[in-house]
Amino acid sequence: MKRSVPLLILLILCTLPLFSQTNVPDSADSSNDSSGGTYTWKELYSHALAQNAAIAGKAVAATASEQQWKSAKRSRGPVLSFESDLSYLTNPRTVDIAAGSLYPGGTLMPGIDFPALPETDQSMPLTGNQWYSFRLVLEQPLFTSGKLAAQQNIYQSHLEISRLETEHQELTVKTEILSIVHSLSFLQEILDLITEQKKTAERFVSLTRDSYDSGVLSYSDMLGAQVKAREINLMENQILRQRNSAILHLEYLTGIEGLQAAQINTEFLPDMDMSDSAETLLSQAAQTSPVMRVLKQQVSAAGENLRAVKGSSYGRPDFGLRVELDFAGDSFPYIPEAWSLDNANVTGSLGIQALLADTGKAAADSKAAEAQLKQAELQYRDSLEQIRMAIGEELFSQNLNRENILYYQNRAEDDLEVARQRKEQWEAGYGMEQDYLLQMISWYSDLIYGLQEEISLAVSRYKLKAITGELP
């Protein structure tokens, strides 16, 4: 055969420009109960959702993003903390009492003199060398110029992005499973045709060799017949390699080891209605494609980041409340009687902080955030144009596939009609069986080429549905 078979693995693993949450089919292990031990595409997809490492990794990332969002959300509430310190004072605080400050001294009555109190200057320590302090601190931000709210919204966008990336990974896996299962049905048809074609080619080679031995045909004619038979064997090997690659990729996607082609049930595939126009598909992609929804969230996150940065810029005040319950003393707490609630001190503080000037850092941060927002918006527009281009390319390829399918159908009809005529001539005694067999070989090739175009068309349809994010 003169036409090489396109590798299926290149068709089913083509890059999808993607990132609707996919519902998990009932019972991830239901495939083991399917009739005859076969797997439908839904059962294969169920196994992939349960065992595929890429999907599991995206799900774990989404869980981490959810916890980060909860952390940012709860940072707006009050925080209660405990503080304690032990200090050693080399020069403890003292109180000085001057001589005679309590009583200057003098004669109380005749013959009785009372000395001054104190008689000399005294210095009395207020504490020992150790100082213990214990505090319960309650802090509550009251007004932060929008910074905390913006931070919460940023993490909420990150959470949505993680969920959409999980959805995109599930969509990608589903697309590949459907493409492989659909292609396997055509590959089996091709292998069945090749089996019949090989029988015809073997008969053709045998007759050609006999004709050469009898001197009717030349040596080059015999070699040409053998080359045609080898081309059929080469085609069969290529198809077998494609099928093996497809099965191995299914094992990777689903986690099912030792999967065999006979275990794949190629029935119950979804109906692929492709009557929508390019503009309709583009509108669907803009609304439902996980990739475009991720980019929308990135634009939203960039906008909230700009809001947070501006909230930290010049003249943007932050208000906060701090309440402290403080216990302190020069002996270890709770042992001496001096430690009691009567010695506790409650301090309430209302603070304000605002940046007035710096060396231009806040202004530079604000301009950087504005540039990031603009970049996110441009990336969204660029991706939308790429999707428009991808949709156009897939629709054009599908039109070519349909035209090629029609061409091979017409050529197969012509070759079959010629084959019938040559069979009649051969049976009538004025034709050669080799001419009939050669025409039948060409007819089988037409059918095989048509099925190859069917594979390309099916894969393109699944890819186009995946681009829009609305794969059945």
XYZ file of C-alpha atoms in Angstrom:
472
model
C 0.000 0.000 0.000
C 1.258 3.446 -0.870
C -0.335 5.334 1.977
C 1.044 5.108 5.501
C -1.336 4.791 8.428
C -1.431 7.839 10.748
C -0.374 6.829 14.227
C -3.385 6.682 16.509
C -1.324 7.682 19.485
C -0.667 11.060 17.847
C -4.386 11.492 17.355
C -5.525 10.540 20.821
C -2.736 12.344 22.688
C -2.984 15.611 20.757
C -2.594 18.654 22.974
C -5.946 19.988 24.188
C -5.883 23.762 24.849
C -7.909 23.285 28.079
C -8.011 23.381 31.837
C -19.516 21.740 34.409
C -17.723 19.513 37.092
C -17.664 15.935 35.739
C -19.948 13.624 37.654
C -18.413 10.418 38.924
C -20.224 7.388 37.502
C -21.798 5.069 40.028
C -19.554 2.385 41.493
C -15.947 2.707 40.477
C -15.612 -1.078 40.558
C -18.705 -1.857 38.488
C -16.573 -2.874 35.501
C -15.737 -6.146 37.190
C -19.432 -6.983 37.176
C -20.013 -6.149 33.508
C -21.091 -8.978 31.254
C -18.261 -11.088 29.847
C -15.657 -9.166 31.839
C -15.684 -6.254 29.407
C -15.431 -2.527 30.110
C -17.605 0.184 28.617
C -16.136 3.646 28.271
C -18.092 4.787 31.340
C -16.605 1.992 33.426
C -13.114 2.824 32.172
C -13.711 6.456 33.084
C -14.961 5.432 36.518
C -11.706 3.538 37.111
C -9.738 6.589 35.959
C -11.531 8.860 38.425
C -10.710 6.429 41.227
C -7.115 5.553 40.310
C -5.576 8.055 37.887
C -2.661 9.802 39.610
C -2.985 13.013 37.594
C -6.632 13.458 38.604
C -5.821 12.612 42.218
C -3.002 15.172 42.224
C -5.339 17.904 40.999
C -7.886 16.951 43.667
C -5.240 17.201 46.404
C -4.185 20.620 45.088
C -7.825 21.731 45.218
C -8.063 20.584 48.852
C -4.955 22.602 49.733
C -6.407 25.683 48.010
C -9.645 25.262 49.944
C -7.776 25.281 53.249
C -5.804 28.376 52.196
C -9.078 30.125 51.356
C -10.519 29.177 54.756
C -7.362 30.518 56.419
C -7.682 33.850 54.584
C -11.394 34.037 55.416
C -10.820 33.435 59.121
C -7.946 35.910 59.328
C -10.607 38.653 59.459
C -11.801 37.413 62.857
C -10.337 37.886 66.338
C -7.129 36.181 67.424
C -6.543 35.115 71.035
C -2.933 34.423 71.973
C -0.896 33.778 75.076
C 2.386 35.542 75.807
C 4.854 35.015 78.640
C 8.347 36.089 79.504
C 10.873 35.674 82.322
C 13.268 38.540 82.905
C 16.343 38.811 85.089
C 16.988 42.340 86.352
C 20.548 43.236 87.344
C 19.283 46.526 88.786
C 15.708 46.034 90.038
C 13.521 49.048 90.511
C 13.802 50.692 93.953
C 12.136 53.415 95.962
C 14.305 56.001 97.751
C 13.320 57.297 101.216
C 15.237 60.318 102.489
C 16.328 60.557 106.142
C 13.561 62.139 108.270
C 11.023 62.025 105.444
C 8.684 59.927 107.557
C 9.385 61.732 110.864
C 11.857 64.493 111.266
C 12.636 63.562 114.880
C 12.385 65.669 118.046
C 11.384 65.817 121.745
C 8.085 64.191 122.420
C 8.019 65.317 126.044
C 10.569 66.527 128.488
C 13.287 64.023 128.795
C 12.129 61.922 125.839
C 13.754 62.435 122.443
C 12.504 60.483 119.335
C 14.925 59.987 116.424
C 14.178 60.871 112.806
C 12.564 58.211 110.644
C 14.489 56.987 108.914
C 17.634 58.054 110.551
C 19.558 57.769 107.269
C 18.676 57.755 103.556
C 17.205 54.389 102.561
C 16.826 52.610 99.187
C 14.231 49.822 99.181
C 13.839 47.341 96.247
C 10.327 47.083 94.780
C 10.989 43.654 93.198
C 13.508 40.902 93.211
C 15.922 40.175 90.398
C 13.369 37.906 88.649
C 10.303 39.245 86.920
C 7.537 37.014 85.563
C 4.911 38.238 83.099
C 1.906 36.408 81.641
C -0.544 37.922 79.148
C -3.700 36.916 77.294
C -3.962 39.055 74.164
C -7.062 39.508 72.000
C -6.535 41.234 68.636
C -9.309 42.164 66.233
C -8.746 44.016 62.944
C -11.507 46.579 62.477
C -10.723 48.318 59.190
C -7.897 47.406 56.799
C -8.636 49.532 53.703
C -9.901 46.415 51.920
C -6.693 44.395 52.233
C -8.139 41.448 54.178
C -11.247 41.266 51.985
C -9.089 41.344 48.849
C -6.823 38.636 50.212
C -9.822 36.441 50.930
C -11.120 36.975 47.379
C -7.688 36.129 45.933
C -7.626 32.776 47.706
C -11.220 32.156 46.706
C -10.174 32.635 43.067
C -7.245 30.272 43.617
C -9.662 27.702 45.043
C -11.914 27.999 42.004
C -8.886 27.701 39.716
C -7.823 24.483 41.459
C -11.295 23.031 41.086
C -11.397 23.977 37.412
C -7.974 22.408 36.865
C -9.337 19.192 38.381
C -12.334 19.429 36.075
C -10.022 20.033 33.109
C -7.922 16.988 33.986
C -11.060 14.850 34.231
C -12.258 16.243 30.900
C -8.907 15.472 29.288
C -8.941 11.897 30.578
C -12.526 11.398 29.435
C -11.650 12.725 25.968
C -8.710 10.362 25.647
C -10.741 7.357 26.830
C -13.568 8.092 24.394
C -11.113 8.684 21.546
C -9.298 5.404 22.236
C -12.438 3.303 22.647
C -13.991 4.762 19.496
C -10.767 4.252 17.562
C -10.394 0.658 18.747
C -13.692 -0.244 17.098
C -12.388 1.036 13.745
C -8.988 -0.598 14.264
C -10.652 -3.976 14.726
C -12.570 -3.475 11.480
C -9.301 -2.612 9.741
C -7.622 -5.752 11.112
C -10.542 -7.881 9.882
C -10.200 -6.346 6.407
C -6.438 -6.872 6.420
C -6.964 -10.559 7.270
C -9.116 -10.979 4.172
C -6.756 -8.842 2.121
C -3.793 -11.020 3.130
C -5.625 -14.133 1.947
C -6.272 -12.458 -1.376
C -2.662 -11.303 -1.619
C -1.311 -14.781 -0.849
C -3.436 -16.213 -3.659
C -2.252 -13.414 -5.957
C 1.423 -14.062 -5.157
C 0.999 -17.801 -5.637
C -0.582 -17.368 -9.073
C 2.006 -14.788 -10.084
C 4.838 -17.144 -9.099
C 3.254 -19.962 -11.134
C 2.935 -17.647 -14.124
C 6.568 -16.636 -13.780
C 7.638 -20.282 -13.564
C 5.708 -21.005 -16.744
C 7.250 -17.998 -18.496
C 4.034 -15.992 -18.826
C 5.121 -13.153 -16.486
C 8.473 -11.471 -15.957
C 10.586 -11.577 -12.821
C 9.737 -7.928 -12.081
C 6.024 -8.801 -12.113
C 6.640 -11.521 -9.543
C 8.680 -9.144 -7.365
C 5.932 -6.529 -7.597
C 3.386 -9.058 -6.316
C 5.637 -9.965 -3.390
C 6.197 -6.288 -2.529
C 2.425 -5.713 -2.469
C 2.020 -8.615 -0.051
C 4.764 -7.222 2.184
C 3.044 -3.825 2.183
C -0.080 -5.511 3.520
C 1.954 -7.157 6.284
C 3.512 -3.777 7.092
C 0.061 -2.234 7.307
C -1.053 -4.976 9.683
C 1.978 -4.422 11.928
C 1.295 -0.672 12.037
C -2.326 -1.254 13.029
C -1.295 -3.754 15.694
C 1.223 -1.262 17.077
C -1.437 1.450 17.166
C -3.824 -0.847 19.001
C -1.131 -1.846 21.481
C -0.250 1.803 22.150
C -3.925 2.599 22.673
C -4.362 -0.286 25.146
C -1.226 0.721 27.076
C -2.464 4.294 27.320
C -5.833 3.042 28.574
C -3.998 1.097 31.278
C -2.182 4.282 32.283
C -5.390 6.327 32.355
C -7.514 3.797 34.239
C -4.997 1.949 36.405
C -6.282 -1.401 35.093
C -3.358 -3.759 34.517
C -3.290 -6.448 31.855
C -6.047 -4.836 29.797
C -6.838 -6.668 26.552
C -8.459 -5.366 23.371
C -11.191 -8.005 23.674
C -12.196 -6.520 27.052
C -13.086 -3.133 25.560
C -16.787 -2.753 24.830
C -17.013 -0.259 21.970
C -20.784 0.140 22.243
C -22.763 2.814 24.096
C -20.574 5.674 22.869
C -22.186 9.138 23.172
C -23.902 10.747 20.229
C -21.622 13.405 18.754
C -23.852 16.041 17.183
C -21.508 18.402 15.346
C -24.043 20.669 13.640
C -23.005 23.805 15.554
C -21.277 26.647 13.757
C -17.833 27.971 14.612
C -19.307 31.041 16.345
C -21.653 28.891 18.433
C -18.783 26.634 19.479
C -16.649 29.658 20.365
C -19.464 31.086 22.488
C -19.814 27.743 24.282
C -16.068 27.580 24.897
C -16.026 31.086 26.378
C -18.759 30.099 28.830
C -18.061 26.450 29.686
C -14.449 25.668 28.814
C -12.444 25.024 32.005
C -9.477 26.809 30.418
C -11.394 30.016 29.788
C -13.012 29.875 33.214
C -9.562 29.507 34.788
C -8.370 32.560 32.890
C -11.411 34.514 34.072
C -10.535 33.612 37.649
C -6.944 34.698 37.040
C -8.206 38.095 35.866
C -10.379 38.311 38.991
C -7.450 37.350 41.243
C -5.220 39.956 39.582
C -7.889 42.609 40.183
C -8.165 41.683 43.853
C -4.380 41.718 44.156
C -4.348 45.275 42.804
C -6.986 46.191 45.400
C -4.873 44.675 48.195
C -1.724 46.467 47.040
C -3.497 49.811 46.871
C -4.886 49.156 50.347
C -1.277 49.160 51.584
C -0.367 52.340 49.715
C 0.028 55.893 50.991
C -2.539 57.272 53.396
C -4.572 54.054 53.649
C -5.211 53.556 57.388
C -5.596 50.307 59.295
C -7.600 50.216 62.527
C -7.328 47.469 65.087
C -8.378 46.637 68.637
C -6.005 44.988 71.162
C -7.087 43.871 74.621
C -4.560 42.457 77.145
C -5.099 40.668 80.433
C -1.708 40.889 82.198
C -0.374 39.138 85.312
C 3.137 40.077 86.493
C 5.285 39.691 89.601
C 8.754 38.959 90.948
C 7.950 35.418 92.119
C 6.794 32.353 90.215
C 3.030 32.579 89.736
C 0.273 30.784 91.575
C 2.490 29.875 94.554
C 2.511 32.990 96.743
C -0.718 34.613 97.793
C 0.276 37.774 95.956
C -0.853 36.224 92.686
C -4.587 36.815 92.400
C -7.093 38.404 90.067
C -6.762 41.587 92.102
C -3.263 41.936 90.681
C -4.392 41.468 87.078
C -4.334 44.428 84.719
C -6.641 44.784 81.710
C -5.426 47.072 78.945
C -7.511 47.998 75.910
C -5.906 49.720 72.929
C -7.325 51.101 69.695
C -4.557 51.531 67.167
C -4.222 53.143 63.760
C -1.421 52.726 61.259
C -0.980 54.336 57.877
C 1.928 54.587 55.464
C 2.821 58.215 54.842
C 5.985 58.001 52.783
C 8.682 55.628 51.647
C 11.301 55.536 48.915
C 8.708 54.721 46.233
C 8.205 51.037 47.015
C 4.428 51.296 47.462
C 4.052 53.166 44.163
C 6.159 50.562 42.360
C 4.124 47.723 43.881
C 0.927 49.369 42.688
C 2.212 49.743 39.121
C 3.377 46.111 39.126
C -0.085 44.944 40.231
C -1.691 47.030 37.471
C 0.623 45.411 34.923
C -0.252 41.935 36.230
C -3.952 42.686 35.815
C -3.381 43.893 32.263
C -1.324 40.775 31.528
C -4.117 38.505 32.798
C -6.668 40.319 30.621
C -4.451 40.022 27.535
C -3.815 36.346 28.243
C -7.572 35.767 28.355
C -8.032 37.492 24.996
C -5.124 35.607 23.455
C -6.426 32.236 24.665
C -9.876 33.014 23.288
C -8.313 33.729 19.886
C -6.329 30.484 20.097
C -9.541 28.589 20.786
C -11.161 30.329 17.818
C -8.251 29.166 15.658
C -8.373 25.620 17.074
C -12.115 25.388 16.394
C -11.588 26.567 12.825
C -8.800 24.049 12.261
C -10.847 21.157 13.649
C -13.907 22.055 11.577
C -11.734 22.321 8.450
C -10.106 18.960 9.215
C -13.500 17.365 9.726
C -14.687 18.642 6.364
C -11.596 17.122 4.754
C -12.208 13.840 6.597
C -15.787 13.700 5.331
C -14.684 14.472 1.782
C -11.993 11.800 1.960
C -14.462 9.280 3.377
C -16.834 9.990 0.487
C -13.948 9.725 -1.970
C -12.862 6.303 -0.652
C -16.453 5.109 -0.604
C -16.846 6.047 -4.275
C -13.483 4.539 -5.153
C -14.397 1.334 -3.296
C -17.635 1.102 -5.267
C -15.737 1.549 -8.536
C -13.067 -0.992 -7.571
C -15.720 -3.510 -6.521
C -17.567 -3.073 -9.787
C -14.364 -3.537 -11.791
C -13.534 -6.591 -9.667
C -16.922 -8.107 -10.497
C -16.339 -7.538 -14.191
C -12.903 -9.123 -14.052
C -14.272 -12.067 -12.122
C -16.886 -12.584 -14.785
C -14.208 -12.372 -17.490
C -12.022 -14.855 -15.586
C -14.863 -17.261 -15.060
C -15.801 -16.892 -18.728
C -12.320 -17.989 -19.702
C -10.929 -14.853 -21.337
C -9.560 -13.095 -18.273
C -6.984 -13.780 -15.585
C -7.680 -14.502 -11.927
C -4.688 -12.287 -11.007
C -6.459 -9.230 -12.426
C -9.517 -9.987 -10.289
C -7.421 -10.534 -7.161
C -5.413 -7.344 -7.750
C -8.629 -5.361 -8.006
C -9.916 -6.936 -4.778
C -6.695 -5.939 -3.000
C -7.288 -2.355 -4.124
C -10.894 -2.558 -2.880
C -9.758 -3.665 0.570
C -7.289 -0.760 0.623
C -10.089 1.703 -0.172
C -12.116 0.416 2.785
C -9.096 0.599 5.101
C -8.266 4.158 4.059
C -11.877 5.132 4.650
C -11.793 3.686 8.169
C -8.589 5.607 8.886
C -10.414 8.789 7.967
C -13.252 7.716 10.275
C -10.722 7.467 13.140
C -9.407 10.965 12.429
C -12.953 12.332 12.231
C -14.030 10.716 15.522
C -10.958 11.946 17.402
C -11.426 15.462 16.001
C -15.038 15.500 17.134
C -14.116 14.510 20.678
C -11.347 17.069 20.743
C -13.699 19.805 19.549
C -16.224 18.909 22.230
C -13.489 18.965 24.833
C -12.439 22.447 23.668
C -15.941 23.727 24.375
C -16.038 21.926 27.733
C -19.298 20.187 26.912
C -18.205 16.616 26.244
C -21.142 14.227 26.873
